[in-house]
Amino acid sequence: MRRAWLAAALCCALPSAAVTAQQRQVVIYRCTDASGQVTVQNDVACPPGTRQRKQVIDVPPPLPSYQPRDVRMPAVVAEERAQADAAIAAALPPPVPAAARQPPPPLFQCSTWDQQQYLTEEATPQERCAPLQVVGLDGVSPQGAARACQTVVDACQPVAAEALCQAWQRRVDEAEFRWKFAGAGAGDARRLEYEQLAATLANSACP
């Protein structure tokens, strides 16, 4: 009885193994008709009256499923995160007691030549190179013409005292967005920027 059961199990397993082996090969038929026109088809023989060329191609096995780096090397990733956390913690100012907190540093609302808005602590406006349109004597921009630009200064004005806390919160939120959506290689720098701005706001008298 036991031998009969083993034989039945092996018979049931053989078709599955055969299907697996067949799935790893693809038969390509190259068909040429009487006029010399060539068609290529998979797993279907050429129609009568055509010259057939058959080729069996081994299909490579499927690639292993992708695993993130923290799954493949959890210890290495954990050590890197611990080092990054320690470096950021060392770069942040210590907490300020609530009774000693002051208003946050001044901010300036600036606008670039192309109407891009940003907040900054820098009192001196930034200089940028605004592109100029190059035209010929006929008033048409020639193809391949050299690019030119003129230096323009951002337009900045100080944020009012009553709006300073709200502006700082917006700046912190924008820095958090840049950090969490930073490209490869920029995550640590963006996170440090966010953590420093958040610590400045937390140490201020803003609610």
Short mmCIF file of C-alpha atoms in Angstrom, two decimals:
data_model
loop_
_atom_site.label_atom_id
_atom_site.label_comp_id
_atom_site.label_asym_id
_atom_site.label_seq_id
_atom_site.Cartn_x
_atom_site.Cartn_y
_atom_site.Cartn_z
CA MET A 1 0.00 0.00 0.00
CA ARG A 2 2.79 2.41 0.88
CA ARG A 3 4.63 1.73 -2.41
CA ALA A 4 1.44 2.27 -4.36
CA TRP A 5 0.87 5.60 -2.59
CA LEU A 6 4.42 6.79 -3.40
CA ALA A 7 4.04 5.78 -7.04
CA ALA A 8 0.79 7.72 -7.31
CA ALA A 9 2.40 10.79 -5.73
CA LEU A 10 5.30 10.68 -8.21
CA CYS A 11 2.93 10.35 -11.14
CA CYS A 12 1.00 13.40 -9.99
CA ALA A 13 4.20 15.42 -9.59
CA LEU A 14 5.64 14.62 -13.04
CA PRO A 15 3.16 16.69 -15.12
CA SER A 16 3.85 19.73 -12.97
CA ALA A 17 7.60 19.37 -13.50
CA ALA A 18 7.04 18.92 -17.23
CA VAL A 19 4.94 22.08 -17.43
CA THR A 20 7.64 23.99 -15.58
CA ALA A 21 10.27 22.78 -18.03
CA GLN A 22 8.09 23.72 -21.01
CA GLN A 23 7.49 27.17 -19.63
CA ARG A 24 11.23 27.85 -19.73
CA GLN A 25 11.41 27.50 -23.52
CA VAL A 26 9.83 29.45 -26.37
CA VAL A 27 9.69 28.16 -29.94
CA ILE A 28 10.21 30.82 -32.61
CA TYR A 29 9.05 30.13 -36.17
CA ARG A 30 10.50 32.20 -39.02
CA CYS A 31 8.24 31.87 -42.04
CA THR A 32 9.13 32.90 -45.60
CA ASP A 33 6.42 32.88 -48.28
CA ALA A 34 6.84 32.56 -52.05
CA SER A 35 7.36 36.31 -52.50
CA GLY A 36 10.16 36.39 -49.90
CA GLN A 37 8.14 38.15 -47.19
CA VAL A 38 9.22 37.06 -43.71
CA THR A 39 7.02 36.76 -40.64
CA VAL A 40 8.05 35.67 -37.15
CA GLN A 41 5.65 34.05 -34.69
CA ASN A 42 5.83 32.31 -31.35
CA ASP A 43 4.76 28.71 -30.69
CA VAL A 44 2.71 28.54 -33.93
CA ALA A 45 4.05 26.62 -36.92
CA CYS A 46 4.28 28.28 -40.31
CA PRO A 47 1.33 27.87 -42.68
CA PRO A 48 1.57 25.39 -45.57
CA GLY A 49 3.40 26.64 -48.63
CA THR A 50 5.97 28.67 -46.67
CA ARG A 51 9.56 27.89 -45.80
CA GLN A 52 9.88 27.36 -42.06
CA ARG A 53 12.84 27.90 -39.77
CA LYS A 54 12.40 26.79 -36.19
CA GLN A 55 14.41 28.00 -33.21
CA VAL A 56 14.01 27.06 -29.55
CA ILE A 57 14.97 29.76 -27.08
CA ASP A 58 15.52 29.17 -23.38
CA VAL A 59 13.68 31.76 -21.32
CA PRO A 60 15.80 32.99 -18.39
CA PRO A 61 14.35 32.37 -14.95
CA PRO A 62 12.49 35.26 -13.37
CA LEU A 63 14.55 37.75 -11.40
CA PRO A 64 14.24 37.61 -7.63
CA SER A 65 11.79 40.05 -6.13
CA TYR A 66 13.25 43.41 -5.12
CA GLN A 67 14.08 43.86 -1.47
CA PRO A 68 14.87 47.29 0.01
CA ARG A 69 18.32 47.89 1.41
CA ASP A 70 17.06 47.97 4.99
CA VAL A 71 15.68 44.44 4.49
CA ARG A 72 18.85 43.09 2.85
CA MET A 73 21.27 44.72 5.32
CA PRO A 74 19.29 45.65 8.44
CA ALA A 75 22.34 45.90 10.73
CA VAL A 76 24.23 48.22 8.37
CA VAL A 77 21.21 50.46 7.83
CA ALA A 78 20.51 50.63 11.57
CA GLU A 79 24.11 51.66 12.26
CA GLU A 80 23.99 54.35 9.56
CA ARG A 81 20.76 55.73 10.98
CA ALA A 82 22.18 55.79 14.49
CA GLN A 83 25.25 57.72 13.29
CA ALA A 84 23.08 60.19 11.36
CA ASP A 85 20.84 60.73 14.40
CA ALA A 86 23.86 61.37 16.62
CA ALA A 87 25.38 63.85 14.15
CA ILE A 88 22.13 65.79 13.84
CA ALA A 89 21.58 65.82 17.61
CA ALA A 90 25.07 67.24 18.09
CA ALA A 91 24.38 70.04 15.58
CA LEU A 92 21.16 71.22 17.25
CA PRO A 93 21.03 73.92 19.94
CA PRO A 94 20.00 72.82 23.46
CA PRO A 95 16.40 73.44 24.52
CA VAL A 96 15.65 76.87 25.99
CA PRO A 97 13.48 77.09 29.15
CA ALA A 98 10.03 78.54 28.50
CA ALA A 99 10.67 81.54 30.75
CA ALA A 100 13.79 82.52 28.78
CA ARG A 101 12.40 82.23 25.27
CA GLN A 102 12.48 85.23 22.95
CA PRO A 103 10.75 86.03 19.64
CA PRO A 104 12.20 84.09 16.71
CA PRO A 105 14.86 85.66 14.48
CA PRO A 106 13.69 88.12 11.80
CA LEU A 107 12.58 86.75 8.46
CA PHE A 108 12.39 88.37 5.03
CA GLN A 109 9.79 87.60 2.38
CA CYS A 110 11.53 87.66 -0.99
CA SER A 111 10.50 87.34 -4.61
CA THR A 112 12.72 86.41 -7.57
CA TRP A 113 12.59 87.90 -11.07
CA ASP A 114 10.27 85.05 -12.15
CA GLN A 115 7.93 85.56 -9.18
CA GLN A 116 9.22 82.67 -7.04
CA GLN A 117 8.51 83.37 -3.36
CA TYR A 118 10.71 82.29 -0.46
CA LEU A 119 11.51 83.12 3.18
CA THR A 120 15.03 83.77 4.41
CA GLU A 121 16.95 85.03 7.41
CA GLU A 122 19.43 86.83 5.15
CA ALA A 123 18.90 90.59 5.18
CA THR A 124 20.90 91.08 1.95
CA PRO A 125 18.84 90.17 -1.13
CA GLN A 126 20.31 87.57 -3.45
CA GLU A 127 21.50 88.41 -6.95
CA ARG A 128 20.36 86.25 -9.87
CA CYS A 129 20.95 86.16 -13.61
CA ALA A 130 17.68 86.74 -15.46
CA PRO A 131 17.82 85.49 -19.06
CA LEU A 132 17.57 87.99 -21.92
CA GLN A 133 16.09 87.25 -25.31
CA VAL A 134 18.67 87.53 -28.07
CA VAL A 135 17.32 88.74 -31.44
CA GLY A 136 18.94 89.46 -34.76
CA LEU A 137 18.76 92.60 -36.88
CA ASP A 138 15.53 91.31 -38.39
CA GLY A 139 13.93 91.01 -34.95
CA VAL A 140 13.94 87.19 -35.00
CA SER A 141 15.77 85.04 -32.46
CA PRO A 142 18.38 83.08 -34.42
CA GLN A 143 18.73 79.36 -33.73
CA GLY A 144 21.77 78.45 -31.71
CA ALA A 145 22.28 82.03 -30.56
CA ALA A 146 24.36 82.60 -27.43
CA ARG A 147 22.42 83.03 -24.24
CA ALA A 148 22.58 86.30 -22.35
CA CYS A 149 21.31 87.42 -18.97
CA GLN A 150 21.26 90.44 -16.74
CA THR A 151 21.90 90.57 -13.01
CA VAL A 152 18.80 91.34 -10.97
CA VAL A 153 18.33 91.53 -7.22
CA ASP A 154 15.52 89.74 -5.41
CA ALA A 155 12.85 91.99 -3.96
CA CYS A 156 12.71 91.44 -0.20
CA GLN A 157 10.84 92.98 2.69
CA PRO A 158 10.88 92.12 6.41
CA VAL A 159 8.06 90.03 7.81
CA ALA A 160 5.93 91.99 10.28
CA ALA A 161 6.36 91.10 13.96
CA GLU A 162 2.77 89.93 14.32
CA ALA A 163 3.20 87.52 11.38
CA LEU A 164 6.66 86.27 12.34
CA CYS A 165 5.55 83.11 14.17
CA GLN A 166 3.29 82.07 11.32
CA ALA A 167 6.06 82.71 8.78
CA TRP A 168 8.51 80.62 10.79
CA GLN A 169 6.01 77.77 10.97
CA ARG A 170 5.59 77.92 7.19
CA ARG A 171 9.35 77.86 6.74
CA VAL A 172 9.63 74.78 8.98
CA ASP A 173 6.84 73.04 7.05
CA GLU A 174 8.54 73.78 3.72
CA ALA A 175 11.86 72.44 5.02
CA GLU A 176 10.14 69.26 6.20
CA PHE A 177 8.59 68.80 2.76
CA ARG A 178 11.98 69.25 1.04
CA TRP A 179 13.54 66.71 3.41
CA LYS A 180 10.90 63.99 3.03
CA PHE A 181 10.80 64.32 -0.75
CA ALA A 182 14.54 64.86 -1.23
CA GLY A 183 16.32 62.93 -3.92
CA ALA A 184 18.95 60.30 -3.33
CA GLY A 185 21.97 61.61 -1.46
CA ALA A 186 20.27 64.78 -0.19
CA GLY A 187 18.22 63.28 2.65
CA ASP A 188 20.66 63.90 5.53
CA ALA A 189 21.37 67.50 4.54
CA ARG A 190 17.68 68.27 4.11
CA ARG A 191 16.87 66.64 7.43
CA LEU A 192 19.54 68.66 9.22
CA GLU A 193 18.12 71.86 7.70
CA TYR A 194 14.63 70.93 8.89
CA GLU A 195 15.77 69.93 12.39
CA GLN A 196 17.70 73.18 12.86
CA LEU A 197 14.76 75.34 11.75
CA ALA A 198 12.35 73.34 13.90
CA ALA A 199 14.65 73.73 16.93
CA THR A 200 14.84 77.49 16.36
CA LEU A 201 11.05 77.71 16.32
CA ALA A 202 10.70 75.45 19.36
CA ASN A 203 13.15 77.58 21.35
CA SER A 204 11.28 80.79 20.54
CA ALA A 205 8.34 82.43 22.28
CA CYS A 206 5.96 81.38 19.49
CA PRO A 207 3.03 79.32 20.77
#
